[in-house]
Short mmCIF file of C-alpha atoms and ligand atoms in Angstrom, two decimals:
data_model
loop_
_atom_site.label_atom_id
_atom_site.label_comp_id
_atom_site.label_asym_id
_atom_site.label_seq_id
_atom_site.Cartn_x
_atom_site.Cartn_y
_atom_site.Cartn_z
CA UNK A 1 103.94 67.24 129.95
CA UNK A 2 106.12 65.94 126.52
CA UNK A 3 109.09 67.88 126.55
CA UNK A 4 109.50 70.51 123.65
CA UNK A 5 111.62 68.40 121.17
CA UNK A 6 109.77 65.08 121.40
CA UNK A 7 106.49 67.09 120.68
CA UNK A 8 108.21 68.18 117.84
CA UNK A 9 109.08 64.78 116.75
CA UNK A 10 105.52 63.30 117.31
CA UNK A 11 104.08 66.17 115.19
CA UNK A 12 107.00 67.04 112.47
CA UNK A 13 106.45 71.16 111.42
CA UNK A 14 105.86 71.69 107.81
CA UNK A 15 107.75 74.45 106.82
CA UNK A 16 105.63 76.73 103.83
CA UNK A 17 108.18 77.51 101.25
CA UNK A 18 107.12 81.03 99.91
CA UNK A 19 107.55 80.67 95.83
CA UNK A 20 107.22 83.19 92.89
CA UNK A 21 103.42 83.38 92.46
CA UNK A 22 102.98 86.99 90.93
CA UNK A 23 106.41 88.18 91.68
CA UNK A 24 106.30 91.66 93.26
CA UNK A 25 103.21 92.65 91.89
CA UNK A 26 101.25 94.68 94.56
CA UNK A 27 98.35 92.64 95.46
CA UNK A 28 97.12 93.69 98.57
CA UNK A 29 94.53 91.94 101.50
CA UNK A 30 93.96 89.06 99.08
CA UNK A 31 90.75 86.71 99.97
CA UNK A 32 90.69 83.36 98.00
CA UNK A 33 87.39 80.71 97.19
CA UNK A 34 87.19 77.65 95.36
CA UNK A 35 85.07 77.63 92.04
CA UNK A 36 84.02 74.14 91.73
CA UNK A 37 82.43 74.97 87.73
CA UNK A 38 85.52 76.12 86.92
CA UNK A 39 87.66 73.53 89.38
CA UNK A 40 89.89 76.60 89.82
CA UNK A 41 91.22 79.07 93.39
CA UNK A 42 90.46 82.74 92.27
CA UNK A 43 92.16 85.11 94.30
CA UNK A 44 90.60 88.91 95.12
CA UNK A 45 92.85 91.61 95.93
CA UNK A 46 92.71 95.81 96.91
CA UNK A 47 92.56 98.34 93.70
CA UNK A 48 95.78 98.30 91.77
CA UNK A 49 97.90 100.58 91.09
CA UNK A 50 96.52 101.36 87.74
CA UNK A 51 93.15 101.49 89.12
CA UNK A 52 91.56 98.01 88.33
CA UNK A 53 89.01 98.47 91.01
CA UNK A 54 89.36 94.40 92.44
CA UNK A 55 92.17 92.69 91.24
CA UNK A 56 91.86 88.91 90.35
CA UNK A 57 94.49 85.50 90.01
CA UNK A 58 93.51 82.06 89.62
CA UNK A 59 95.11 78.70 90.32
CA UNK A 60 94.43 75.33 88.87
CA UNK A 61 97.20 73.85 90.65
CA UNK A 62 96.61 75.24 94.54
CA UNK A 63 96.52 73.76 97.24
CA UNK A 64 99.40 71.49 96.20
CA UNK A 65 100.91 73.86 93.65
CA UNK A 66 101.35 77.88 93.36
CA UNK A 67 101.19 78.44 90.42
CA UNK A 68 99.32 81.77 90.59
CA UNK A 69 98.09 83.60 86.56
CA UNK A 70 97.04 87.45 87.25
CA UNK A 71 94.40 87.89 84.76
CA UNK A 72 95.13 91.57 83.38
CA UNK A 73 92.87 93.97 82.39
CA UNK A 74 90.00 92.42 84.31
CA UNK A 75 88.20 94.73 86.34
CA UNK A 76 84.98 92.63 88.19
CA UNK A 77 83.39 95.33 89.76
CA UNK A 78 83.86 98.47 86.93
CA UNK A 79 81.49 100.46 88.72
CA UNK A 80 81.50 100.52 92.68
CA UNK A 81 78.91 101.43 94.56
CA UNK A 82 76.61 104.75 94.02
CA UNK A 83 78.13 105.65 97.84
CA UNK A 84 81.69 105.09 96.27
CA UNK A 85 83.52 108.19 96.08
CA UNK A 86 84.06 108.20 92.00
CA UNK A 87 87.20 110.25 91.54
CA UNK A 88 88.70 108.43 94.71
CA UNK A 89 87.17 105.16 95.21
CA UNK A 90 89.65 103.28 97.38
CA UNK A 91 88.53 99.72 96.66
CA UNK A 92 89.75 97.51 99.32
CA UNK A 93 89.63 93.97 100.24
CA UNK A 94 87.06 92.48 98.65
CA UNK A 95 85.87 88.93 99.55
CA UNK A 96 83.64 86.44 97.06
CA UNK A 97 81.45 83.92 98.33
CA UNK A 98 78.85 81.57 96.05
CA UNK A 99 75.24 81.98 97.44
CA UNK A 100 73.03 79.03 96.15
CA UNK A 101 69.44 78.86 96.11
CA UNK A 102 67.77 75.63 94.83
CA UNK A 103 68.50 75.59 91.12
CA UNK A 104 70.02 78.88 90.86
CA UNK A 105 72.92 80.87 92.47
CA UNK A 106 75.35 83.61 92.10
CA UNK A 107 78.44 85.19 93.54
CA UNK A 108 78.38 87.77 96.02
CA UNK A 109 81.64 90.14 96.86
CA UNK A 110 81.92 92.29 99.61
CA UNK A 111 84.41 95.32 99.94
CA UNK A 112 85.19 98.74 101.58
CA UNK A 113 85.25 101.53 99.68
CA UNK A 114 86.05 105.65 100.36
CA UNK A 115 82.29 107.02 101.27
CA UNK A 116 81.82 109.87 99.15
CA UNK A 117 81.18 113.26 101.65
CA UNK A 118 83.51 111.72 104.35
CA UNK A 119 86.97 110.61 104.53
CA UNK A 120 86.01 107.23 105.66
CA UNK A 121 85.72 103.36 104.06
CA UNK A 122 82.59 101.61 103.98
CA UNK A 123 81.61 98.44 103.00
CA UNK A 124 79.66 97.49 100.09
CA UNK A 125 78.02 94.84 98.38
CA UNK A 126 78.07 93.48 94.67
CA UNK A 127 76.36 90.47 93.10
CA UNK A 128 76.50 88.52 90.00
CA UNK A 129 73.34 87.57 87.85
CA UNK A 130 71.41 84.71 90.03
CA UNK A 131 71.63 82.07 87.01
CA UNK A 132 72.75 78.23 86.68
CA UNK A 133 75.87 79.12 85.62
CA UNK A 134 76.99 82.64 87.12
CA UNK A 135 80.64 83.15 86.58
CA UNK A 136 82.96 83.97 89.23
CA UNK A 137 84.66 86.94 87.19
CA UNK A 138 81.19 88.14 87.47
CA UNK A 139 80.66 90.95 86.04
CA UNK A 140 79.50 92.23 89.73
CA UNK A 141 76.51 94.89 90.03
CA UNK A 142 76.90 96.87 93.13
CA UNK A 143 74.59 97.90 95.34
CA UNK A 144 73.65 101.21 95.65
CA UNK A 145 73.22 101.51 99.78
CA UNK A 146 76.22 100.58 101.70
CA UNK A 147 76.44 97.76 103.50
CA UNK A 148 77.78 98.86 106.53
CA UNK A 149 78.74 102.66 106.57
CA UNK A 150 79.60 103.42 110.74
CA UNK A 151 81.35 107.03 109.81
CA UNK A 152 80.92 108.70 112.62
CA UNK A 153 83.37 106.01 114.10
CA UNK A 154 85.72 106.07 111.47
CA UNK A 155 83.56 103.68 109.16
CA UNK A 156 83.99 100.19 108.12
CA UNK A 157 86.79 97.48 106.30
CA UNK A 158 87.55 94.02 105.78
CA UNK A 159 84.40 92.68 105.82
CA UNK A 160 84.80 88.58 105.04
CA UNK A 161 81.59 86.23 104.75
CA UNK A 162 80.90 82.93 106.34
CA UNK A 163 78.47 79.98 105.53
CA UNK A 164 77.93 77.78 108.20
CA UNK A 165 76.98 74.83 106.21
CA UNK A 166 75.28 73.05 109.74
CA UNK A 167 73.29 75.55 110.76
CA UNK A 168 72.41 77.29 107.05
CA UNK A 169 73.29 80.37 108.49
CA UNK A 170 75.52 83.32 106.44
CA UNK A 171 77.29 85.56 108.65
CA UNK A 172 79.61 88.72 107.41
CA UNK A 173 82.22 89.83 109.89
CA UNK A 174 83.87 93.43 109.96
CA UNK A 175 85.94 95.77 111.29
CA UNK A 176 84.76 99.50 112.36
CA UNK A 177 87.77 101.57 111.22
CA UNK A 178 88.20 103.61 114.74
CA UNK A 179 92.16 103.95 113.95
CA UNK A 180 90.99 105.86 110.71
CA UNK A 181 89.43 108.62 113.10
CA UNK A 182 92.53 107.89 115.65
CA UNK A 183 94.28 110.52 117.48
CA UNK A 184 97.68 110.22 115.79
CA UNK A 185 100.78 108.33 116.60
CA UNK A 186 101.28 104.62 114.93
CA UNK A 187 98.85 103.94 112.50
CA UNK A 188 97.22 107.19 113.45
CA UNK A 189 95.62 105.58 116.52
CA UNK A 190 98.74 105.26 118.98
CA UNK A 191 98.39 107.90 121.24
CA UNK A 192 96.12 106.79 124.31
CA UNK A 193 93.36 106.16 124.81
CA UNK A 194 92.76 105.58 120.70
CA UNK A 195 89.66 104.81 119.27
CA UNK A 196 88.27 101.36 119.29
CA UNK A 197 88.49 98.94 116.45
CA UNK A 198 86.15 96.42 117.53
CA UNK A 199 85.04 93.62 114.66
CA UNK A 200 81.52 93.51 114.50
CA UNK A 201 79.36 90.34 113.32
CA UNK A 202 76.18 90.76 111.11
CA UNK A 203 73.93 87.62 109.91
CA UNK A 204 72.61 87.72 106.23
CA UNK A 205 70.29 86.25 104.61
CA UNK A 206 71.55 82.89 103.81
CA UNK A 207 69.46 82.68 100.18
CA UNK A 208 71.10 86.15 98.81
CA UNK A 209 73.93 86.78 101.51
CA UNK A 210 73.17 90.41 101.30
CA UNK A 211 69.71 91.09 103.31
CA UNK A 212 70.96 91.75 106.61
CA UNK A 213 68.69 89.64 109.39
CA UNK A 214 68.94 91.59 112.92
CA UNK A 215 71.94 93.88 114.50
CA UNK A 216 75.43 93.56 114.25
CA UNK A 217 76.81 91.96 117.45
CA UNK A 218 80.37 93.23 118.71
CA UNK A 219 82.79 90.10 119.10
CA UNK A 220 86.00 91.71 119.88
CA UNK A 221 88.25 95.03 120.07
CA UNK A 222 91.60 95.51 120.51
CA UNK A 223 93.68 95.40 123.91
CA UNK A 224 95.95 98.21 124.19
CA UNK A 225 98.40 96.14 125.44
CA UNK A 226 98.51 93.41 123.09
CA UNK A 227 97.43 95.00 119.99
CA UNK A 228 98.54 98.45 120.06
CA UNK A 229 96.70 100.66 117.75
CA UNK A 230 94.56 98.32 116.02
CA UNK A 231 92.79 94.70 115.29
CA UNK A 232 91.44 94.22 111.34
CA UNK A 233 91.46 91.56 108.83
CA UNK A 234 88.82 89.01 110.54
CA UNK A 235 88.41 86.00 109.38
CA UNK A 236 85.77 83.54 110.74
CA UNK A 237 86.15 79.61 110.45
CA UNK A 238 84.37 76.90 112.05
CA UNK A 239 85.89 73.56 113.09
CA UNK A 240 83.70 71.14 113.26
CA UNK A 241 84.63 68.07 115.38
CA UNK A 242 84.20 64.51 113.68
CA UNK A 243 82.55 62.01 115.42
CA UNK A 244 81.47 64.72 118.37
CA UNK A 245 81.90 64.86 122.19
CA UNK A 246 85.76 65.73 122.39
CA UNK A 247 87.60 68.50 121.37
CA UNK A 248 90.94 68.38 119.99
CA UNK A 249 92.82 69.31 123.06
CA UNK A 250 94.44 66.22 125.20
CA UNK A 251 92.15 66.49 128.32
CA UNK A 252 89.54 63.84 127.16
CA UNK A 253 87.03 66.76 127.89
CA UNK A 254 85.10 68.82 125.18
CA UNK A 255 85.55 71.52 126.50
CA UNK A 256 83.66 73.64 123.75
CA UNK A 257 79.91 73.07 123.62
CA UNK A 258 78.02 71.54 121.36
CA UNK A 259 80.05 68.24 120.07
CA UNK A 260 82.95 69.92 120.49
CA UNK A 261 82.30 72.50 117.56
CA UNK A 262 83.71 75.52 117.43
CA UNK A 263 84.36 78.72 116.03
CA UNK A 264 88.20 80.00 115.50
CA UNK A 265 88.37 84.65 114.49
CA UNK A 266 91.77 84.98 112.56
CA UNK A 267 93.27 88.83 112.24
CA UNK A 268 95.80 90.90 112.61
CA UNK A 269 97.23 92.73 115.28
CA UNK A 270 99.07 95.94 115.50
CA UNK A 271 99.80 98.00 112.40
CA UNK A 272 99.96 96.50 109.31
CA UNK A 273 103.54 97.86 109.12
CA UNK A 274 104.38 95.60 111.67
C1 NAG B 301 71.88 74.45 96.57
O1 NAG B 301 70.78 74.44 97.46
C2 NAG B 301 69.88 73.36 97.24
C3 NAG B 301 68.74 73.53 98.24
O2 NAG B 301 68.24 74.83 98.18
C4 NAG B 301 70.61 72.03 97.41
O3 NAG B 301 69.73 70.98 97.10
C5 NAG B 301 71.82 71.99 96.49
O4 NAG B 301 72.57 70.83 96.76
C6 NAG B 301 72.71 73.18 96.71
N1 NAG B 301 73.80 73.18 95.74
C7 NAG B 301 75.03 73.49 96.07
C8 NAG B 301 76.04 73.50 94.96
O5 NAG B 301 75.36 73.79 97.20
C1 NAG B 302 86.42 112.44 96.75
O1 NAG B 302 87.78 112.40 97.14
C2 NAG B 302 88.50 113.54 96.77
C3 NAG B 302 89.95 113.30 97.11
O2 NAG B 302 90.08 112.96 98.48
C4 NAG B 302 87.93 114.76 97.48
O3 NAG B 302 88.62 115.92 97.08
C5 NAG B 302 86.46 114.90 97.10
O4 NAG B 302 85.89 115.95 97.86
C6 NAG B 302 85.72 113.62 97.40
N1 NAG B 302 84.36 113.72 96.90
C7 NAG B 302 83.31 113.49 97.66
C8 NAG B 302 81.99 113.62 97.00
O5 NAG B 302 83.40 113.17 98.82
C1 NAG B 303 74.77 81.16 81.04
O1 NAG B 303 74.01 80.44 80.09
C2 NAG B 303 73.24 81.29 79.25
C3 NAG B 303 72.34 80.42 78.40
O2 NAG B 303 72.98 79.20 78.09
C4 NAG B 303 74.19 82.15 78.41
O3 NAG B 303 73.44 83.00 77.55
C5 NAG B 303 75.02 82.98 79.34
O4 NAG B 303 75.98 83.71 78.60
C6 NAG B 303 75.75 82.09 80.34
N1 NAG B 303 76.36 82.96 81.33
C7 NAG B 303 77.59 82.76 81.78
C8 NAG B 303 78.05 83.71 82.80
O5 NAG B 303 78.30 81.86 81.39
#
């Protein structure tokens, strides 16, 4: 085994420098996609504090530059959900993903949202026109159903979609709010046992990334031990090895199926406090 420091030489660390984007604007759980008709990085963020339901930045300059414009005044999804609590929606964390179908295609959002008759988020859907040119500041026509809407375990956030580009296949990926319905303590789910905030993964139709095609299957939940009170904020991304048969690891072995493929679940861990 290298020692620590020559690893460190071999593979120099490039430090992020944080830099003004929005200043301290509150923009919450952001999600960002790429826009290739615009050639622009739109950013989504939670309700604002005056109420713009999903709040929106763009970037001509990112990756290589921040330079971050909020675009005020723009409210992409004016009217959430029928199952949106309307004097208290709650709008949080809403994703975008472009859904293509031959000549056509549109843009598809999912967030969580207070479910009216229940103190609980659920997560909702919203699409843009299905046109040649549908525009990424939408405007976005919710659905009326919820998407996913588990309250009698706390309900449902941060849902985040995936295409998986080999396979065809569009997955969303969420997690059941247990801590929401939690016992008290940190985060209101520290005091054992807590509820469980596992992150659930449902396919969806890959033509209108809404349908949902079969059960949601459970993927993870916390550990007590090494998450405290909570998991949330998946985020699904598949690696997919070049060339095939090893992995990335310095064994010589794949150790990780097919071609060496596989499938890395960001989140968070403990409160988001912490
Ligand atoms: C959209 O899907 C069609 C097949 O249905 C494909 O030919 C086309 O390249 C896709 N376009 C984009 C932008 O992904
Ligand atoms: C909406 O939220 C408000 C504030 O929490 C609550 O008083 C009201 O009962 C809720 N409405 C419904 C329909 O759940
Ligand atoms: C798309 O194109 C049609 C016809 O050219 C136009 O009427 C419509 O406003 C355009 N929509 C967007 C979102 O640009």
């Amino acid at each position: 085994m290298l020692p620590i420091l020559t690893l460190l030489h071999l593979f120099p660390l490039s430090t992020a420098h944080p830099q003004s984007t929005l200043g301290n604007r509150n923009f919450p759980d952001p999600s960002i996609t790429y826009d290739p008709s615009t050639d622009k990085w739109y950013a989504f963020a939670t309700q604002s504090d005056d109420d713009i339901h999903v709040q929106v930045a763009s970037s001509s300059s990112f990756p290589s530059g921040s330079d971050w414009t909020y675009l005020p005044r723009t409210d992409i999804l004016p009217v959430p959900g029928k199952w949106v609590n309307s004097s208290q929606p709650e709008i949080w964390a809403p994703d975008v993903h472009f859904v293509n179908s031959s000549s056509s295609g549109k843009w598809v959002m999912y967030y969580s949202g207070l479910a009216s008759g229940s103190g609980y988020h659920c997560i909702g859907t919203a699409s843009t026109a299905s046109s040649s040119n549908a525009s990424i500041l939408g405007p976005y026509t919710a659905d009326d159903e919820p998407f996913a809407c588990p309250t009698s375990k706390g309900g449902a956030i941060d849902a985040s979609g995936f295409y998986d580009e080999q396979d065809d296949a569009r997955w969303v990926v969420y997690k059941v709010d247990g801590s929401a319905k939690g016992p008290g303590g940190p985060c209101g789910n520290g005091l054992p046992p807590g509820e469980p905030t596992p992150f659930m993964l449902q396919r969806v139709d890959a033509r209108d990334g809404v349908t949902k095609v079969g059960e949601p299957i459970q993927i993870l939940d916390r550990d007590p031990e090494l998450d405290g009170p909570l998991i949330e904020a998946p985020s699904l991304v598949k690696h997919v090895a070049r060339g095939g048969g090893d992995d990335d690891d310095d064994d010589n072995n794949d150790d990780h199926g097919r071609g060496g493929d596989r499938w890395v679940l960001f989140y968070s861990s403990h409160c988001f406090n912490s």
